[in-house]
XYZ file of C-alpha atoms in Angstrom:
289
model
C -17.284 22.195 -15.030
C -16.401 23.779 -11.551
C -18.806 21.299 -10.141
C -17.207 18.336 -11.886
C -13.839 19.536 -10.756
C -15.100 19.801 -7.107
C -16.577 16.315 -7.243
C -13.297 14.950 -8.669
C -11.437 16.667 -5.823
C -13.962 15.013 -3.268
C -13.270 11.620 -4.765
C -9.510 12.176 -4.707
C -9.699 13.292 -1.054
C -11.797 10.078 -0.312
C -9.195 7.593 -1.771
C -6.090 9.881 -1.039
C -4.997 9.215 -4.621
C -1.534 10.525 -4.123
C -0.839 7.624 -1.824
C -0.826 5.384 -4.871
C 2.831 6.027 -4.975
C 3.304 3.116 -2.300
C 1.987 0.252 -4.383
C 2.607 1.176 -8.048
C 6.577 1.047 -7.979
C 6.495 -2.423 -6.545
C 3.850 -3.635 -9.237
C 6.313 -2.514 -11.866
C 9.398 -3.829 -10.172
C 7.749 -7.218 -10.360
C 6.672 -6.766 -14.010
C 10.166 -5.559 -15.291
C 11.961 -8.171 -13.448
C 9.568 -10.946 -14.733
C 9.812 -9.520 -18.197
C 13.371 -9.413 -18.344
C 13.515 -13.200 -17.246
C 10.987 -14.198 -19.685
C 11.778 -12.411 -22.829
C 15.159 -10.701 -22.298
C 13.705 -7.110 -22.195
C 12.108 -4.955 -19.386
C 9.463 -3.709 -21.746
C 6.400 -5.684 -21.490
C 4.126 -3.782 -23.944
C 1.400 -1.101 -23.850
C -1.301 -3.589 -23.309
C 0.111 -4.923 -19.985
C 1.134 -1.306 -19.017
C -2.347 0.023 -19.395
C -3.829 -3.189 -17.803
C -1.528 -2.969 -14.930
C -2.303 0.594 -14.261
C -6.192 -0.026 -14.411
C -5.837 -2.966 -12.142
C -3.710 -1.111 -9.649
C -5.889 1.943 -9.602
C -9.239 0.071 -9.485
C -8.060 -2.324 -6.645
C -6.822 0.711 -4.641
C -9.884 2.740 -5.182
C -11.852 -0.279 -4.120
C -9.875 -0.671 -0.925
C -9.679 2.914 0.050
C -13.459 3.581 -0.699
C -14.534 0.427 1.151
C -12.283 1.519 4.144
C -13.932 4.885 4.114
C -17.445 3.436 3.857
C -16.914 0.804 6.648
C -15.257 3.431 8.988
C -17.790 6.083 8.733
C -19.233 5.411 12.339
C -15.397 5.539 13.572
C -14.203 8.386 11.733
C -17.096 10.944 12.498
C -16.028 11.164 16.086
C -12.173 11.326 15.490
C -10.966 14.927 15.135
C -8.232 13.788 12.648
C -10.773 12.124 10.236
C -14.129 13.997 10.934
C -13.614 16.151 7.742
C -13.368 13.120 5.332
C -15.737 13.316 2.365
C -17.337 10.071 3.651
C -18.189 11.646 6.906
C -18.880 15.275 6.306
C -21.542 14.535 3.653
C -19.735 15.637 0.390
C -20.064 12.106 -0.835
C -23.151 10.182 0.083
C -23.668 6.595 0.935
C -25.059 5.476 -2.336
C -22.468 7.183 -4.299
C -19.657 5.487 -2.218
C -21.445 2.162 -2.764
C -21.673 2.749 -6.490
C -18.015 3.826 -6.514
C -16.855 0.681 -4.636
C -18.878 -1.644 -7.005
C -17.650 0.031 -10.184
C -14.065 -0.260 -9.176
C -14.386 -3.966 -8.091
C -16.162 -4.619 -11.582
C -13.182 -2.896 -13.423
C -10.741 -4.867 -11.467
C -12.241 -8.257 -12.196
C -12.867 -7.549 -15.866
C -9.235 -6.199 -16.328
C -7.905 -9.441 -14.473
C -9.986 -11.577 -16.946
C -8.475 -9.707 -19.832
C -4.892 -10.238 -18.485
C -4.844 -14.057 -18.140
C -6.705 -17.029 -16.296
C -4.642 -16.958 -13.144
C -5.131 -13.103 -12.631
C -8.851 -13.598 -13.029
C -9.044 -16.576 -10.576
C -7.166 -14.390 -8.031
C -9.231 -11.190 -8.320
C -12.053 -12.213 -6.103
C -9.740 -13.337 -3.333
C -7.632 -10.203 -3.700
C -10.755 -7.974 -3.287
C -11.767 -9.858 -0.222
C -8.314 -9.369 1.373
C -8.322 -5.582 0.467
C -11.734 -5.215 1.983
C -10.902 -7.195 5.179
C -8.345 -4.686 6.453
C -11.363 -2.319 7.261
C -12.871 -4.841 9.529
C -9.863 -6.237 11.424
C -9.375 -3.200 13.437
C -12.701 -3.938 15.129
C -11.430 -7.246 16.622
C -7.719 -7.610 16.099
C -4.635 -5.408 16.910
C -2.884 -7.004 13.757
C -4.834 -4.913 11.228
C -1.516 -3.258 10.350
C -0.254 -6.575 8.991
C -3.519 -7.091 7.016
C -2.976 -3.667 5.436
C 0.638 -4.803 4.707
C -0.621 -8.087 3.016
C -3.032 -5.750 0.915
C -0.175 -3.639 -0.533
C 2.127 -6.800 -0.612
C -0.162 -8.338 -3.117
C 0.956 -5.718 -5.635
C 4.113 -7.529 -6.748
C 2.298 -10.830 -6.829
C -0.213 -9.163 -9.210
C 2.642 -7.764 -11.375
C 4.424 -11.081 -11.798
C 0.925 -12.853 -12.509
C 0.295 -10.443 -15.292
C 3.621 -11.306 -17.098
C 4.088 -15.036 -16.619
C 0.814 -16.270 -15.247
C 2.900 -17.895 -12.177
C 4.242 -16.980 -8.760
C 7.923 -17.483 -8.456
C 9.788 -17.420 -5.194
C 11.381 -14.134 -5.706
C 7.974 -12.402 -6.133
C 6.929 -13.846 -2.738
C 10.048 -12.496 -1.089
C 9.462 -9.079 -2.540
C 5.842 -9.126 -1.548
C 6.742 -10.067 2.080
C 9.162 -7.227 2.214
C 6.405 -4.868 1.078
C 4.057 -6.344 3.706
C 6.450 -5.553 6.442
C 7.333 -2.141 5.054
C 3.763 -1.129 4.975
C 2.790 -2.554 8.377
C 5.935 -0.845 9.871
C 5.061 2.701 8.669
C 1.284 2.176 9.471
C 2.190 1.396 13.112
C 3.927 4.830 13.167
C 0.993 6.401 11.497
C -1.488 4.803 13.832
C 0.219 6.440 16.882
C -1.825 9.636 15.999
C -5.090 7.651 16.859
C -3.661 5.791 20.035
C -5.763 7.628 22.478
C -8.812 7.631 20.319
C -8.588 4.052 19.678
C -8.256 3.168 23.426
C -11.145 5.394 24.276
C -13.448 3.759 21.814
C -12.446 0.044 22.118
C -10.625 -0.004 18.792
C -7.934 -2.616 18.176
C -4.376 -1.555 17.208
C -1.040 -2.292 18.293
C -0.417 1.424 19.797
C -3.687 1.195 21.635
C -3.094 -2.222 22.994
C 0.850 -2.200 23.825
C 1.635 1.457 23.989
C 4.042 3.862 22.222
C 7.392 2.278 23.068
C 6.363 -1.270 21.977
C 4.943 0.258 18.823
C 8.307 1.834 17.971
C 10.150 -1.290 18.609
C 7.676 -3.532 16.488
C 7.800 -1.010 13.691
C 11.736 -1.080 13.756
C 11.514 -4.864 13.787
C 9.208 -4.949 10.861
C 11.459 -2.611 8.893
C 14.409 -4.804 9.494
C 12.501 -7.486 8.081
C 11.638 -5.473 5.078
C 15.361 -4.914 4.433
C 16.148 -8.772 4.953
C 13.323 -9.885 2.460
C 14.248 -7.320 -0.117
C 17.793 -8.524 -0.002
C 16.616 -12.013 -0.297
C 14.462 -11.050 -3.225
C 17.462 -9.492 -5.018
C 19.528 -12.591 -4.310
C 16.664 -15.138 -5.395
C 16.035 -13.138 -8.657
C 19.754 -13.059 -9.410
C 19.710 -9.197 -9.832
C 22.946 -7.049 -10.017
C 24.866 -4.416 -8.100
C 22.381 -1.600 -8.583
C 19.568 -3.782 -7.049
C 21.582 -4.256 -3.902
C 22.234 -0.488 -3.843
C 18.507 -0.100 -3.918
C 18.129 -2.378 -0.769
C 20.827 -0.398 1.023
C 19.065 2.892 0.257
C 15.913 1.650 1.401
C 17.566 0.658 4.692
C 19.029 4.214 5.042
C 15.557 5.850 4.368
C 13.818 3.600 6.955
C 16.550 4.564 9.458
C 15.867 8.208 8.888
C 12.056 7.667 8.948
C 12.323 6.328 12.484
C 14.790 8.979 13.483
C 12.514 11.812 12.527
C 9.516 10.219 14.175
C 11.365 9.444 17.544
C 12.812 13.137 17.337
C 9.563 14.935 16.558
C 6.400 13.127 16.334
C 4.543 16.111 14.730
C 6.512 15.211 11.549
C 4.829 11.913 11.108
C 3.212 12.957 7.785
C 6.522 13.859 6.462
C 8.115 10.566 7.452
C 4.902 8.612 6.249
C 4.322 10.162 2.755
C 7.569 11.891 1.678
C 10.074 9.383 2.763
C 8.160 6.348 1.946
C 7.055 7.794 -1.408
C 10.797 8.402 -2.335
C 11.733 4.957 -1.099
C 9.428 3.201 -3.557
C 10.353 5.347 -6.453
C 14.115 5.098 -5.782
C 13.902 1.209 -5.352
C 12.052 0.963 -8.756
C 14.498 3.276 -10.406
C 17.578 1.271 -9.280
C 15.872 -2.067 -10.371
C 14.940 -0.815 -13.521
C 18.371 0.595 -14.247
C 19.825 -2.792 -13.033
C 17.750 -4.769 -15.490
C 18.501 -2.579 -18.649
């Protein structure tokens, strides 16, 4: 039993399971908004709740495991990442390949069980999720690819409910894309010198710290704009606008914390952004009921 617990802990370390908090709220924002518009209720049923969770978790497991697998040669020389299970031997190459394949299969099967459009989109989504891991080797804009990867979450949510992609879901997704890309820019400042020394492409390594701060602020301003347009386009109510306002305040404090003391990047990255997603979801939920 202890061996099983240790192995599960290694897998959790590999995929950083706690970071699922970034995508899940926005999948369910899209699902409740779509369900309310379709059937007059925010409750879309246990079947889609379970399928939504399975699809979200398997897609994220695939993306994170593929990223760790593809980056083994990079991570083993970086002091910040040298103790990852994919590098230090806790999880072997074959086991990582098996984990990646199993999660890809689960995602595709769940998509097939949801509806035709979800199934048709499943393979392209997996290709995009895996693409982030390769972009840093030739393009400084991998941050945006990561943003697109998480930005697919609301699209997946609305497709599950109504098998279409309305304008409001695209606006919500673009906001998520800029949100994720903006905080990934701040997080990647930790590896700026390592990326420079090893010829890796990132905005911090190519354009420097000050430019990175500016671009991150610009991305987060776009986040607020597109979430405002989402609320407007979906014809949501007062509490949804409050959610956008609170998101803007949280992002402001995130930048203030990082500018003041860069050693607190983990607090800004995980804690504040985790709360942002949960609060945004809660206010949209309350608005719809």
